[in-house]
Short mmCIF file of C-alpha atoms in Angstrom, two decimals:
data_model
loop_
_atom_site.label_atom_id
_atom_site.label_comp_id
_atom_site.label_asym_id
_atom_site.label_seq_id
_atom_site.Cartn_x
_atom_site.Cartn_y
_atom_site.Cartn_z
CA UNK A 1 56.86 64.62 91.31
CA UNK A 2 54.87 67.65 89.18
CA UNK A 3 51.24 64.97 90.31
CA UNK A 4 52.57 65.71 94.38
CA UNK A 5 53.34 69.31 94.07
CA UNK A 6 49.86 70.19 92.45
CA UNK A 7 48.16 67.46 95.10
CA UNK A 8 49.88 69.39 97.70
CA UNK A 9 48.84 72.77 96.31
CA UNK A 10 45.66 72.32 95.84
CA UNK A 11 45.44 71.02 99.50
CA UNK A 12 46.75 74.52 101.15
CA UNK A 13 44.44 76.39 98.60
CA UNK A 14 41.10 73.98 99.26
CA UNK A 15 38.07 76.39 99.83
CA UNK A 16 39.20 79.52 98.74
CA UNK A 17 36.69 80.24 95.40
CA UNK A 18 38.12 79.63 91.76
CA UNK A 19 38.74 83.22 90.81
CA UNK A 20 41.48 83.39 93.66
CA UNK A 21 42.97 79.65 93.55
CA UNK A 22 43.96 80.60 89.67
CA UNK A 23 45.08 84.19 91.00
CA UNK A 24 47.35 82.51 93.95
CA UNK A 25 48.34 80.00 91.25
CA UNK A 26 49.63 82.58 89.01
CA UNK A 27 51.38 84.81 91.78
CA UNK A 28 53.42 81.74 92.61
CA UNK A 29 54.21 80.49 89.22
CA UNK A 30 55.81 84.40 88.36
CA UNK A 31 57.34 84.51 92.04
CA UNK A 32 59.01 81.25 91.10
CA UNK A 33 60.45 82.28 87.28
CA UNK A 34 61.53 85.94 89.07
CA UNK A 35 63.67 83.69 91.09
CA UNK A 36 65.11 81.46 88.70
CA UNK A 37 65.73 84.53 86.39
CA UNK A 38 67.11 86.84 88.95
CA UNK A 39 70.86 87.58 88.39
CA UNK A 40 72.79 86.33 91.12
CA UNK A 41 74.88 88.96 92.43
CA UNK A 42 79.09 87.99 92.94
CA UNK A 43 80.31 87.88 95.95
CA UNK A 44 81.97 91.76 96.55
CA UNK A 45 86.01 91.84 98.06
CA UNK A 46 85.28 94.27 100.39
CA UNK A 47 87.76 97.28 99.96
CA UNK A 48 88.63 99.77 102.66
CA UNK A 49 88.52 103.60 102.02
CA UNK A 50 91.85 104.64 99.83
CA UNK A 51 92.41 107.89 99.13
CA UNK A 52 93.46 108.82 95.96
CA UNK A 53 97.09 109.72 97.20
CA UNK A 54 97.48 105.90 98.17
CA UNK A 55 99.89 103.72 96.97
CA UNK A 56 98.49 100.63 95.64
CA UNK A 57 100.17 97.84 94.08
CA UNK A 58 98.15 95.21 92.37
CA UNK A 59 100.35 91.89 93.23
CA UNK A 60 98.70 89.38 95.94
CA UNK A 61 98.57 85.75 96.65
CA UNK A 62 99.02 84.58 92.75
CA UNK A 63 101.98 86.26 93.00
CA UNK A 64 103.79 84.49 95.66
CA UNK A 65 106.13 80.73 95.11
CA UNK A 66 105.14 78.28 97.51
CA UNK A 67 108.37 76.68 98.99
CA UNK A 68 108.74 73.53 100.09
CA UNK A 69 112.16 73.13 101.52
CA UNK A 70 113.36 72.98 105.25
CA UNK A 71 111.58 70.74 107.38
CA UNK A 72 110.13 71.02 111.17
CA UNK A 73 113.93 71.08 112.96
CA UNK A 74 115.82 73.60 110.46
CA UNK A 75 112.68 75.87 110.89
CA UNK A 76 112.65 75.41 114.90
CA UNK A 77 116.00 76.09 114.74
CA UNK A 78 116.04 79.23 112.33
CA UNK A 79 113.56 80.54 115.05
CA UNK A 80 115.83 79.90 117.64
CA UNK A 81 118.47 81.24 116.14
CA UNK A 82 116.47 84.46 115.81
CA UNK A 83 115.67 84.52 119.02
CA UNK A 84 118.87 84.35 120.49
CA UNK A 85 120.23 87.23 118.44
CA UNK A 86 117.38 89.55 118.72
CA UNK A 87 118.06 88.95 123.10
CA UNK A 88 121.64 89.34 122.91
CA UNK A 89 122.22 92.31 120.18
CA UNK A 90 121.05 95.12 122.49
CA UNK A 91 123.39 94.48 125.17
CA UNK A 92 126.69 93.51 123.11
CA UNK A 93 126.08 96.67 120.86
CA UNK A 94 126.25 98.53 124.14
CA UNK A 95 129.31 96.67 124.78
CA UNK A 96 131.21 97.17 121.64
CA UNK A 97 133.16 100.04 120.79
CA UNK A 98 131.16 103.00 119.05
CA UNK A 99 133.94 102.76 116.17
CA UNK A 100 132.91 98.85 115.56
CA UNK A 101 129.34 99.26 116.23
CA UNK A 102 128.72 99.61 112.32
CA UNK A 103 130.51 97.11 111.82
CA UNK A 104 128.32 94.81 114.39
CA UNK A 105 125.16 96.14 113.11
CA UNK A 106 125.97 94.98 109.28
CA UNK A 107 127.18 91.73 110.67
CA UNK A 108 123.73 90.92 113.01
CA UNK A 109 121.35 91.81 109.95
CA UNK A 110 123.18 89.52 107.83
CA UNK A 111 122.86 87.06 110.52
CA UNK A 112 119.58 87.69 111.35
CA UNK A 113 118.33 87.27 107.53
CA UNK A 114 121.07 83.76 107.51
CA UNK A 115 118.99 82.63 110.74
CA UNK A 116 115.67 83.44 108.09
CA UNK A 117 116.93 81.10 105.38
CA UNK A 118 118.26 84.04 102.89
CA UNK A 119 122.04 84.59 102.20
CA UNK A 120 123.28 88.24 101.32
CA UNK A 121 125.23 88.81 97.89
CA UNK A 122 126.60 92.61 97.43
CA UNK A 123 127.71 93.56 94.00
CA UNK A 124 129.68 97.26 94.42
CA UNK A 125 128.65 99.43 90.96
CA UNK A 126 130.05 102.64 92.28
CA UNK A 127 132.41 104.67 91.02
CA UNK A 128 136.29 104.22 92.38
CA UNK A 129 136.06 107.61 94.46
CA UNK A 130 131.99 106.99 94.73
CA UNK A 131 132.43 106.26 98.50
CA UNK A 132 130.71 107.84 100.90
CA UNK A 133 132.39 108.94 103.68
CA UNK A 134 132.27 107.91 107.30
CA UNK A 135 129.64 110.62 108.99
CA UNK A 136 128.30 112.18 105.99
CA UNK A 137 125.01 111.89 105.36
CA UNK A 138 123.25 109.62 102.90
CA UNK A 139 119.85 109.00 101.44
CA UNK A 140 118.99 104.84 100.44
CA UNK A 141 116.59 104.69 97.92
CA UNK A 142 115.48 100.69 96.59
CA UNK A 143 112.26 99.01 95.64
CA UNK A 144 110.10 97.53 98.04
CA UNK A 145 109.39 93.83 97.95
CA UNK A 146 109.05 92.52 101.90
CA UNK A 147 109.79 92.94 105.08
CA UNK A 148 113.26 91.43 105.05
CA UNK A 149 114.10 94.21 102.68
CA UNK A 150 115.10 96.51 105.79
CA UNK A 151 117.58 94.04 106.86
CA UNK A 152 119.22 93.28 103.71
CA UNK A 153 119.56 97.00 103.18
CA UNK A 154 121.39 96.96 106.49
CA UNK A 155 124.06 94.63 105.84
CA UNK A 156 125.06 96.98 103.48
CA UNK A 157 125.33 100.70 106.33
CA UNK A 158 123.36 100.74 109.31
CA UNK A 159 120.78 103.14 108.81
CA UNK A 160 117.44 104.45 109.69
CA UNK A 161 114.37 103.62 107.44
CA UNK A 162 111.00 105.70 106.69
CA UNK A 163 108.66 102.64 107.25
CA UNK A 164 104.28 101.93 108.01
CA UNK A 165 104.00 103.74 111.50
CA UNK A 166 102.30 99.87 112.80
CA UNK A 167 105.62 98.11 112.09
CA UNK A 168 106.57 98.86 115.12
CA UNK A 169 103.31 96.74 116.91
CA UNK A 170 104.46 94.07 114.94
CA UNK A 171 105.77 90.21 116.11
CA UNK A 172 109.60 90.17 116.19
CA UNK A 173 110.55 92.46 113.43
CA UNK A 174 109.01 95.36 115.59
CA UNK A 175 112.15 95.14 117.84
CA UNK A 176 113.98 95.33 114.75
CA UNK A 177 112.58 98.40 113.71
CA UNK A 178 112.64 100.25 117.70
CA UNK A 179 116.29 99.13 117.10
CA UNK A 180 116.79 100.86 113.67
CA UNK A 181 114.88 104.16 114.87
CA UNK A 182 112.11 103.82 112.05
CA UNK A 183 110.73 107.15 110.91
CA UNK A 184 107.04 106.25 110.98
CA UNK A 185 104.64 107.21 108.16
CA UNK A 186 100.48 106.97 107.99
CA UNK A 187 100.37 106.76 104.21
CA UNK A 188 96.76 107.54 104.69
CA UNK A 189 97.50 110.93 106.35
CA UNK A 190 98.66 113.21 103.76
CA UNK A 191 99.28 115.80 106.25
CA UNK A 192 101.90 113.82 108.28
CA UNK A 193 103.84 114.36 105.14
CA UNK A 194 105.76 117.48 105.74
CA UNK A 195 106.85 116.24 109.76
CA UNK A 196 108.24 112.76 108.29
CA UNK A 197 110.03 114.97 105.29
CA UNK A 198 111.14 116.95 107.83
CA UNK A 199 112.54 114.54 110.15
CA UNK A 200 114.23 112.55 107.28
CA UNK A 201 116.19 115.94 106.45
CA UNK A 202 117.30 116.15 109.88
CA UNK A 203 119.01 113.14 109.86
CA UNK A 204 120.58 113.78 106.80
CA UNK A 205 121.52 116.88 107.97
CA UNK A 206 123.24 115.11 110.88
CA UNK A 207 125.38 112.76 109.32
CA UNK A 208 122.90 109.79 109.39
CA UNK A 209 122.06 107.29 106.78
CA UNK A 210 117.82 106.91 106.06
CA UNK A 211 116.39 104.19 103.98
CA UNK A 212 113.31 104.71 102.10
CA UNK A 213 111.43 102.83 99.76
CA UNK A 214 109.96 105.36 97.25
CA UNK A 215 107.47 103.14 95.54
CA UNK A 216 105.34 103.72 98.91
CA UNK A 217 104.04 99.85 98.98
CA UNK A 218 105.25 96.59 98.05
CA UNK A 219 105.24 94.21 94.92
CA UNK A 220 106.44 90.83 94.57
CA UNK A 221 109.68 91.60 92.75
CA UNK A 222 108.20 90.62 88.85
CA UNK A 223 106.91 94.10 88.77
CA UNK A 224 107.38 97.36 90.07
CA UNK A 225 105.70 100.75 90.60
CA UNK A 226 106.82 104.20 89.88
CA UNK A 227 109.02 106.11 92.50
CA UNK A 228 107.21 108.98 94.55
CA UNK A 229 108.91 112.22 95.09
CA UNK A 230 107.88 113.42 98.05
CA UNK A 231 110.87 111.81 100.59
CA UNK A 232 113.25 113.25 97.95
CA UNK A 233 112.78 116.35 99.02
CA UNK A 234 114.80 115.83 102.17
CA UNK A 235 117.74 115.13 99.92
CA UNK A 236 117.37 117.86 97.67
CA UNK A 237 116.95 120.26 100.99
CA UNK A 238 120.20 118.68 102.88
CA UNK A 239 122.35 118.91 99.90
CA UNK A 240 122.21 114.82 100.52
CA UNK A 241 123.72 112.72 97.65
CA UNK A 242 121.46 109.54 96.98
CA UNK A 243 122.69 106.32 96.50
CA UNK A 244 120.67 103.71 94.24
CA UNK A 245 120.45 100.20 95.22
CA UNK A 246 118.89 97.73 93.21
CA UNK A 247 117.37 94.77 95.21
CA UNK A 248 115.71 91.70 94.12
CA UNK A 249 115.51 88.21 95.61
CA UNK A 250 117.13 85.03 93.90
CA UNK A 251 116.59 81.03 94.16
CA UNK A 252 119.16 78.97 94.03
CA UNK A 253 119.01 78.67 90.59
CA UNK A 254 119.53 82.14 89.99
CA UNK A 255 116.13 82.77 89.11
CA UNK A 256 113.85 85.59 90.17
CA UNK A 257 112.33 84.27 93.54
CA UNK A 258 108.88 85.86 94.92
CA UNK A 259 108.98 83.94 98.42
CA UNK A 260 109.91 86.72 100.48
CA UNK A 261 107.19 88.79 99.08
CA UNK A 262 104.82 90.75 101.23
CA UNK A 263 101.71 91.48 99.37
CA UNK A 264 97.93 91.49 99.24
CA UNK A 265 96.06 90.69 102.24
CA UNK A 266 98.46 88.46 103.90
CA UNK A 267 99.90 88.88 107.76
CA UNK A 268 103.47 89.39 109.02
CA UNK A 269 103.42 85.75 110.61
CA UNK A 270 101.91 84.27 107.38
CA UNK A 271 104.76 85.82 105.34
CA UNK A 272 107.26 84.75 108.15
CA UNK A 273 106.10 81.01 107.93
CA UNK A 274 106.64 80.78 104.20
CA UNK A 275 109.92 82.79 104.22
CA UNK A 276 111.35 80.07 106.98
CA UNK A 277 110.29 77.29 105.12
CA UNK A 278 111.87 78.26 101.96
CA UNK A 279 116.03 77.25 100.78
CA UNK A 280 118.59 78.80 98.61
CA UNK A 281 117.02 82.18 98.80
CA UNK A 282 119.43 84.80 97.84
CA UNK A 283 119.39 88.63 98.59
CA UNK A 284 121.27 90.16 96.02
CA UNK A 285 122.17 94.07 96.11
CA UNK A 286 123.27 96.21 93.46
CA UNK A 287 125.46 99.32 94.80
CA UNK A 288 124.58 101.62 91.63
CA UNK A 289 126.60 105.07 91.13
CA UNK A 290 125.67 107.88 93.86
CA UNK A 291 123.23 110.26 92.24
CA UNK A 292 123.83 113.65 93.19
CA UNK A 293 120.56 115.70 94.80
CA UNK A 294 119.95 118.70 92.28
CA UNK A 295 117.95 121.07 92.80
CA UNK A 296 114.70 119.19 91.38
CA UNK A 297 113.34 116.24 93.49
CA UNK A 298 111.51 115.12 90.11
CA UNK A 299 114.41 114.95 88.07
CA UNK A 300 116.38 113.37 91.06
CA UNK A 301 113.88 110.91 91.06
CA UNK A 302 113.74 110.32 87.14
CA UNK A 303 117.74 109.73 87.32
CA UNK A 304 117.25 107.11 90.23
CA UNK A 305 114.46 105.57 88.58
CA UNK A 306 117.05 105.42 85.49
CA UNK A 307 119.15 103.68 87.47
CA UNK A 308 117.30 101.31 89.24
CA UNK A 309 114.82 100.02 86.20
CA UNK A 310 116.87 101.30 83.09
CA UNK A 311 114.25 100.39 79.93
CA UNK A 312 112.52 97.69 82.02
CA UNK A 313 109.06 98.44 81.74
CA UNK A 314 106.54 96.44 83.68
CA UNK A 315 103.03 96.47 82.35
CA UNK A 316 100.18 96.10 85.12
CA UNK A 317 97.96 94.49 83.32
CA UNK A 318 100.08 92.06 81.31
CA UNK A 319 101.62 90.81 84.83
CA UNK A 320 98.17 89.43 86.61
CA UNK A 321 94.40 88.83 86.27
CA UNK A 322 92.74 90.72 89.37
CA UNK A 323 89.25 89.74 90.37
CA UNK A 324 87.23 92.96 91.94
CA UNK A 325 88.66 96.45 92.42
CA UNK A 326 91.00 98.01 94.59
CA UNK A 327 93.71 97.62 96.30
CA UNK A 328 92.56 94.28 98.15
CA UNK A 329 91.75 92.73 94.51
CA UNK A 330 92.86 88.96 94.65
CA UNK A 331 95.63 88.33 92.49
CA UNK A 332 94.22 84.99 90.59
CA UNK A 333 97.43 84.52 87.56
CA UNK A 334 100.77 85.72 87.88
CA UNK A 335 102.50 86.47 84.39
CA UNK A 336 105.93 84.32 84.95
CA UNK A 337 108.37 86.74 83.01
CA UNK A 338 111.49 85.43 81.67
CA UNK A 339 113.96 84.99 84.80
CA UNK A 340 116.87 87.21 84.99
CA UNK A 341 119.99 85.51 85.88
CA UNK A 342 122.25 86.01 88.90
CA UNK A 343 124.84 88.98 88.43
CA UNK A 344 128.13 88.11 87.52
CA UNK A 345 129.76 86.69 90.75
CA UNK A 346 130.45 90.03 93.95
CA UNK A 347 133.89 91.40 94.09
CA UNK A 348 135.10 90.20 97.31
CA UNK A 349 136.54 93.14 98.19
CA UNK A 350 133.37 95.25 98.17
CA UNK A 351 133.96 98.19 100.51
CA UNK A 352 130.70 99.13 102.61
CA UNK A 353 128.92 102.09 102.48
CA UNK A 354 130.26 103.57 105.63
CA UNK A 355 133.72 102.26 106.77
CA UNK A 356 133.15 100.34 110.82
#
């Protein structure tokens, strides 16, 4: 082989004098060992512009179970089923009595999350005169996992939710969220800030229940991230007691479950697809005592985020490897943390949040 490459080089350099055959010689020999000795640069994630205000949660795809569960029909007909009751809820809420509408709305997100493969377990924590009443006003505060979050939150009150301003654009659940009257929120304009604080206090002020989901982004439900003030505010303005509600999503074993997830880089449909495919998943919401707002949205936050994580202290970089930087870093190794185990069973007599 080395006898063909010198034949071959000394045919392209034939008649050029001695001085410059050894020169060319030379130039190749160091272009060749530059080459093989050049570092080869990694391949770069490629992160969009964050600002530093962003929210940004390190879970991704090594975060997120697999399942394996219902087959082709159960999943066709889980669609179906979704189908039908996203067609028909707009025009039989119209037809039912405004004093049972609450009552209809709790009962078709409970449905619609059944029709997803996830049953709904509410465990009431409150106090015995912890209540809220019918028309007062009420801010929902809970960490944010997934999409399906918003609708297990509603089988619980009907309510509005502070949610991404493009849910609305998005396949199915964006009728969901016209339905629910989502407060819409660019995270990336800090300036919208004050106009979605101020329209959260005006539903408080009315009498309405709001959902938000202080964390500002989601994680897969091993891990959590600390609770932003800023939508606390509204409370603290309205006089608006807050009630705690801690979420988290269960396999049938009673183990923490990460299916319905919605992390990283990954689409709504993606998500959807592995959410319909999955069995046993349980929803499981904690009704925690009603904080009340204070004058201080910091220390109103501190005493939900008392409530909500106690001592349970999540450390970033204990629960996954990341490869690059940023927020689009792909999650290679989730830590698997020892499972909690199911609550004791719900009182079946669980009064909701607002009576129907």
């Amino acid at each position: 082989m080395t006898s063909s490459v010198v034949g071959t080089e000394a045919k392209q350099l034939r008649g050029v004098p001695g001085d410059s055959v050894v020169a060319a010689h030379r130039s190749r020999v160091a272009d060749a060992r530059c080459l093989v000795a050049a570092p080869v640069e990694p391949a770069r994630i490629p992160v969009p512009p964050v600002h530093a205000w962003t929210p940004v949660s390190p879970c991704g795809s090594g975060c997120v179970e697999v399942p394996t569960g219902a087959g082709l029909i159960r999943r066709a007909a889980r669609v179906l089923g979704i189908a039908g009751l996203l067609a028909a809820f707009p025009v039989v809420n119209l037809l039912t009595p405004s004093k049972r509408r609450a009552g209809l709305q709790r009962r078709c997100a409970r449905w619609l999350l059944r029709c997803c493969g996830i049953r709904v377990r509410v465990i009431d924590r409150r106090g015995a005169a912890e209540g809220a009443p019918s028309g007062s006003g009420l801010l929902v505060v809970a960490g944010h996992i997934g999409w399906a979050d918003v609708l297990a939150l509603a089988t619980v009150s009907p309510m509005g939710f502070v949610a991404r301003a493009d849910l609305v654009a998005w396949p199915v659940l964006g009728r969901v969220a016209r339905l629910m009257r989502v407060i819409p929120i660019e995270r990336e304009r800090l300036r919208q800030l004050p106009e979605v604080i101020a329209a959260t206090s005006a539903r408080l002020a009315a009498g309405e229940r709001v959902g938000v989901f202080p964390e500002g982004t989601t994680w897969c439900g091993r891990a959590h991230g600390r609770f932003r003030p800023a939508l606390f505010q509204a409370a603290v303005d309205t006089a608006t007691p807050v009630q705690p509600i801690r979420l988290r999503y269960l396999s049938a074993g009673g183990e923490l479950s990460t299916v319905p997830a919605f992390v990283g880089a990954e689409g709504f449909l993606d998500s959807a697809r592995r959410v319909l495919r999955a069995e046993g998943v349980v929803a499981e919401l904690v009704l925690l005592p009603v904080e009340g707002p204070g004058t201080d949205r910091r220390d109103l936050v501190r005493r939900c985020e008392q409530a909500l994580r106690g001592d349970d202290e999540m450390r970033i970089d204990e629960h996954a490897t990341a490869l690059g930087t940023g927020p689009t870093r792909e999650i290679v190794a989730a830590a698997r943390y020892p499972a909690r185990r199911a609550e004791p069973a719900p009182d079946r007599s669980v009064a909701p949040i607002s009576s129907d």
